[in-house]
Coordinates of C-alpha atoms and ligand atoms in Angstrom, one line a residue:
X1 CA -20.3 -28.3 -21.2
X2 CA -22.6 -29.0 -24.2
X3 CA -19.3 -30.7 -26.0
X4 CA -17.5 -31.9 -22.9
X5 CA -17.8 -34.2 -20.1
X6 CA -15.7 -32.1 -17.6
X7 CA -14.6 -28.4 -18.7
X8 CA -11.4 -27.3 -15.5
X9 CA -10.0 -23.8 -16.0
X10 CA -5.9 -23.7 -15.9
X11 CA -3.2 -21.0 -15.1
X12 CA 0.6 -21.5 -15.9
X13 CA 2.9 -22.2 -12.6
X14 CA 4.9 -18.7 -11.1
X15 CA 6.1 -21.0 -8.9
X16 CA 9.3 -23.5 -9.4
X17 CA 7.6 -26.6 -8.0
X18 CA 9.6 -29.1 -6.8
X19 CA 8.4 -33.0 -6.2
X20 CA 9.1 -34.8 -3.4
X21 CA 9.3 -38.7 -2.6
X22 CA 10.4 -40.4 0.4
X23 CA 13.9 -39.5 0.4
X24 CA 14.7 -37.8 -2.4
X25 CA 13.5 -34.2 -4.3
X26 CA 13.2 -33.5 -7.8
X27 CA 12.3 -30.8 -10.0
X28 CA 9.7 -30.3 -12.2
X29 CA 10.0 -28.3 -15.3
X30 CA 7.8 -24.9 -15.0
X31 CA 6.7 -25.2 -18.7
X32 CA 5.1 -28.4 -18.2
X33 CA 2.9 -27.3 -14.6
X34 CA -1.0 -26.8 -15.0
X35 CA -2.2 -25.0 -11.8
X36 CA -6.1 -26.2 -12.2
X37 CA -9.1 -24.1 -10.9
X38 CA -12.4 -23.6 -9.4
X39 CA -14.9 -23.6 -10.6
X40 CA -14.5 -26.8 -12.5
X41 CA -17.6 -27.8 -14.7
X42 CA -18.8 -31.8 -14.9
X43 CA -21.6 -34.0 -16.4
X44 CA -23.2 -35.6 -13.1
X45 CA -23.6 -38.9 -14.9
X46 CA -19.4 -39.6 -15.1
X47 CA -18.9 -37.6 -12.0
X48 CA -21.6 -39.7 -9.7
X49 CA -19.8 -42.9 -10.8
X50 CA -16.4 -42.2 -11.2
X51 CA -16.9 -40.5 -7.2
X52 CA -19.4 -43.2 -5.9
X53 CA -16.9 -45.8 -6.3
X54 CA -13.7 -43.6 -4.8
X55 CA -12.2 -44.9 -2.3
X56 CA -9.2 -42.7 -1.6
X57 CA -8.9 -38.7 -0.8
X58 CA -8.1 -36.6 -3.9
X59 CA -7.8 -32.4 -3.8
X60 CA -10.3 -32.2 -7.1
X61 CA -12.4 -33.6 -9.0
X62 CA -10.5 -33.6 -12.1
X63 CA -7.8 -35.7 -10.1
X64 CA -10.7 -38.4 -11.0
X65 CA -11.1 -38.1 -14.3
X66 CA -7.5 -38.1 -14.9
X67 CA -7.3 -41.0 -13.2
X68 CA -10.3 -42.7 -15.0
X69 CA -9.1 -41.6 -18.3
X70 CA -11.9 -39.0 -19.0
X71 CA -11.1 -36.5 -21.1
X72 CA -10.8 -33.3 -19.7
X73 CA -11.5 -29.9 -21.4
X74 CA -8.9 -27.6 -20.0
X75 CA -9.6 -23.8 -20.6
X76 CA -7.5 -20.6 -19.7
X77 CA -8.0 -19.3 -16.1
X78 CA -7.6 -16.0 -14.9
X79 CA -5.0 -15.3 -12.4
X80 CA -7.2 -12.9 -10.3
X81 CA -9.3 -15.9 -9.3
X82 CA -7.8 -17.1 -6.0
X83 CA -9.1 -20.4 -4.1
X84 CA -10.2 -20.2 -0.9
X85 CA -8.9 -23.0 0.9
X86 CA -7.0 -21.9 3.8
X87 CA -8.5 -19.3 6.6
X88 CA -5.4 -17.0 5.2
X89 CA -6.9 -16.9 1.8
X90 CA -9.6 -14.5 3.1
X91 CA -7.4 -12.6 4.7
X92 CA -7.4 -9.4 3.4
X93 CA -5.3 -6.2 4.5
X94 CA -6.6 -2.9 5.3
X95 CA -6.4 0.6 4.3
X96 CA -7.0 3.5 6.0
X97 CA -7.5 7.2 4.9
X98 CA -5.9 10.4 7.3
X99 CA -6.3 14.2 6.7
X100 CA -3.9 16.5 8.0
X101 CA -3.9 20.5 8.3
X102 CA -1.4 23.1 9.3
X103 CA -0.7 26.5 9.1
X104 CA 1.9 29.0 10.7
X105 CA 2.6 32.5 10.3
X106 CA 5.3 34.1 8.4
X107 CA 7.7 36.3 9.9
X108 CA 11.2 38.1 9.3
X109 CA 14.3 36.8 10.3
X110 CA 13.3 32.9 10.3
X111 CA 14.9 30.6 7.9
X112 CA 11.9 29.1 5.7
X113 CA 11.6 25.0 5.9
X114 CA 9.0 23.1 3.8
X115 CA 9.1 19.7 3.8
X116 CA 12.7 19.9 4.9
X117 CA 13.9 22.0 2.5
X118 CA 15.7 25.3 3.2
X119 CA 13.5 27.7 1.0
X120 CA 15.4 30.8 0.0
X121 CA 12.7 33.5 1.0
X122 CA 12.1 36.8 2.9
X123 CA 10.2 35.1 6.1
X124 CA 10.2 32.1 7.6
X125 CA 7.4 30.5 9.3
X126 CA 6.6 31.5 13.3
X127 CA 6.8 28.3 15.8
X128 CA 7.2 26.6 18.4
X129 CA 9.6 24.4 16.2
X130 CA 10.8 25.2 12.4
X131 CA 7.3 25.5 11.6
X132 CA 7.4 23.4 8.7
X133 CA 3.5 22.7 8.0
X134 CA 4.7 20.4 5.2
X135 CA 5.9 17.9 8.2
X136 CA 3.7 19.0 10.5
X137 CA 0.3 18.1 7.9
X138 CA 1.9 14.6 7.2
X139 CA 2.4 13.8 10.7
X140 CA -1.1 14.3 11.0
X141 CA -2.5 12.8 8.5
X142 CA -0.4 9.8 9.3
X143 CA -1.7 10.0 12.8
X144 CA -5.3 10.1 11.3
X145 CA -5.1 7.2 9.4
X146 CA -3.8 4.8 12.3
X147 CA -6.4 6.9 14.9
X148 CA -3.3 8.0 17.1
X149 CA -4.6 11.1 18.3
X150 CA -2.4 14.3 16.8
X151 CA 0.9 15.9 16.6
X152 CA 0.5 17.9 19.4
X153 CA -0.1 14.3 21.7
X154 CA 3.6 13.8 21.0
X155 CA 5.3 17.2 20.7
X156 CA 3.7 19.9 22.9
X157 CA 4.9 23.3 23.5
X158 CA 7.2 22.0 26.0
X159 CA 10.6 23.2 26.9
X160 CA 12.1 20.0 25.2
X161 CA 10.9 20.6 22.1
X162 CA 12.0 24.2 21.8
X163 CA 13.3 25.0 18.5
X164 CA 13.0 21.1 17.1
X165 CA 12.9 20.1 13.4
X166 CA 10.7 18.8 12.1
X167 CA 12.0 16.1 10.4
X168 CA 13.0 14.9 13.6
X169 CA 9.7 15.1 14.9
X170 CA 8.4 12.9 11.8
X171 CA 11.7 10.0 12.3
X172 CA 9.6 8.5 15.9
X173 CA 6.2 8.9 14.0
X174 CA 7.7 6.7 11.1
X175 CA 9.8 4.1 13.2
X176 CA 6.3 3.3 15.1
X177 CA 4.1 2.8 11.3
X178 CA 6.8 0.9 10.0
X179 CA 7.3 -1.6 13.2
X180 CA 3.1 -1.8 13.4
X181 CA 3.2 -3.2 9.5
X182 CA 1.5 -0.1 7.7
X183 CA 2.6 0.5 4.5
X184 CA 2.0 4.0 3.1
X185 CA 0.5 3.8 -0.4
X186 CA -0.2 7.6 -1.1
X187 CA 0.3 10.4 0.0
X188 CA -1.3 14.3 -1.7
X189 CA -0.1 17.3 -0.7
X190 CA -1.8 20.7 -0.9
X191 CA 0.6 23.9 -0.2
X192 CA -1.2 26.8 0.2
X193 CA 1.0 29.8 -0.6
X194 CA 0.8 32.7 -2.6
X195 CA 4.8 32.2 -2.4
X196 CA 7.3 30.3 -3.2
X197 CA 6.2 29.0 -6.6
X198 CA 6.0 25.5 -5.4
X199 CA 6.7 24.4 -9.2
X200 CA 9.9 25.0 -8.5
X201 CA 10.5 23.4 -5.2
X202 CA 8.9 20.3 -6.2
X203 CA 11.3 17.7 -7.0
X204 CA 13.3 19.3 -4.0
X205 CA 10.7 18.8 -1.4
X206 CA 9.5 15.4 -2.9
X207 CA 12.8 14.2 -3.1
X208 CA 13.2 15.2 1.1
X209 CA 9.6 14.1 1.8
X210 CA 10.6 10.5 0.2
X211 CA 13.4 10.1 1.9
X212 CA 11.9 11.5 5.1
X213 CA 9.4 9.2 5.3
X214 CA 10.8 5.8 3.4
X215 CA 8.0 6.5 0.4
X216 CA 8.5 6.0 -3.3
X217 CA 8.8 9.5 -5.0
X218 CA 6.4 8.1 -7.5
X219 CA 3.7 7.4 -4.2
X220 CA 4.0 11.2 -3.1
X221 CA 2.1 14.7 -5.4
X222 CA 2.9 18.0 -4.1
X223 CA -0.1 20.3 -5.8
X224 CA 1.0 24.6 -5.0
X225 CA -2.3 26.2 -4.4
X226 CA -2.0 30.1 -4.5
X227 CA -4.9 31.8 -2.9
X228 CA -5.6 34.9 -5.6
X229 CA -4.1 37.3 -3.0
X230 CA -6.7 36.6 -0.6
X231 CA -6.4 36.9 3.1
X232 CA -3.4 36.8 5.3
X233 CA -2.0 33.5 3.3
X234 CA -2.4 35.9 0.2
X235 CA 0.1 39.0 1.5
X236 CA 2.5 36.3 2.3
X237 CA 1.8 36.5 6.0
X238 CA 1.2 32.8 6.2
X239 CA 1.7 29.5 4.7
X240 CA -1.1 26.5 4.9
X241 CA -0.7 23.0 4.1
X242 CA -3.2 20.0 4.0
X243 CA -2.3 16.4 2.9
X244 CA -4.1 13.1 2.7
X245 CA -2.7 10.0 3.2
X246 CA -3.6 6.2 2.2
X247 CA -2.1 3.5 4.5
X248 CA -2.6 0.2 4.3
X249 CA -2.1 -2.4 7.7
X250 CA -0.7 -6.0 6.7
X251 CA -1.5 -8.7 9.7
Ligands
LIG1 ZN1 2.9 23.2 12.6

């Protein structure tokens, strides 16, 4: 402002804009379209007159130096700085955070599943479905983050869920986010196991887990966390899983 009367920040146009007159539409060329800014710096001398004496409604204030053939310093903008004009333009959506945690005992005779995947291993886990805690742990933390109770609210150890997989338990649980406008942006998993190496399961269950839940591969980690032989999880007895989850809700 020391070397200028009026100093307005500018941003090129993403947007094709098109101009319209009474009957007719035309298009403007992109490379040509300022998008001005606020704030917008002016002298108060030129700005008191040039406004005192306006009689008709304009958007900005550099509309009226334009229009009085001031000149106008125009400097780069920064595309991050949005305009609050409309109540929408505040709106901002929400994210939320959920924890899950499940663990099942290992037993003979049990095919092993882990986050859909058929593991080739000597037990598989004990429950009242396929016992995948890889499922089980998202469905949780899924539940967590839109506070909808837990897994157990939805599938109890009824009858009619005897022997259910899981994925099939996940497939309601995922219709529901998806029609309430979440949209999952991350999603860590912790398998607790002193086996399978999860290294090399990893693209196997992330690729199920993706396509299970409708999230980029590239939005899901899948961390193996052996447990130095501790405990029952450490003979192999059992397998643990705990995942977090970030959601995000769009009005
Ligand atoms: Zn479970």
């Amino acid at each position: 402002m020391k070397n200028n009367k009026a100093v307005v920040p500018i941003i090129s146009s993403k947007d094709t804009i098109k101009y319209k007159t009474q009957n007719q539409i035309f298009n403007l060329n992109r490379n040509n379209l300022l998008l001005t800014q606020t704030p917008q710096a002016f002298r108060f001398k030129e700005l008191y007159k040039i406004t005192k004496n306006q009689k008709n409604k304009v958007t900005d204030e550099a509309t009226l130096f334009i229009n009085n053939d001031f000149k106008i310093k125009f400097i780069p903008g920064e595309k991050a700085n949005n305009k609050i004009t409309y109540i929408d333009d505040i709106k901002t959506p929400k994210t939320f955070y959920g924890i899950g945690f499940d663990i099942h005992k290992l037993v003979e005779n049990k095919k092993l599943y882990l986050g859909g995947v058929k593991i080739p291993f000597h037990s598989g886990l004990e429950g009242h479905s396929d016992g995948d805690v890889i499922l089980h742990a998202i469905i949780d933390s899924i539940l967590g983050a839109i506070r909808k109770k837990d897994i157990g609210t939805y599938f109890p150890n009824t009858k009619q869920f005897k022997n259910i997989r899981s994925p099939k338990m996940l497939k309601p649980i995922m219709i529901n986010l998806n029609k309430s406008n979440f949209f999952i942006n991350n999603l860590d998993i912790n398998l607790i196991c002193q086996k399978p190496r999860v290294s090399k399961y990893r693209d196997k269950i992330i690729k199920s887990v993706s396509k299970l839940t409708g999230i980029n591969e590239n939005q899901i980690n899948l961390k193996g966390k052996t447990v130095e032989k501790l405990g029952l999880i450490g003979k192999e007895k059992a397998i643990a899983c705990e995942t977090i989850i970030s959601i995000t809700k769009y009005d």
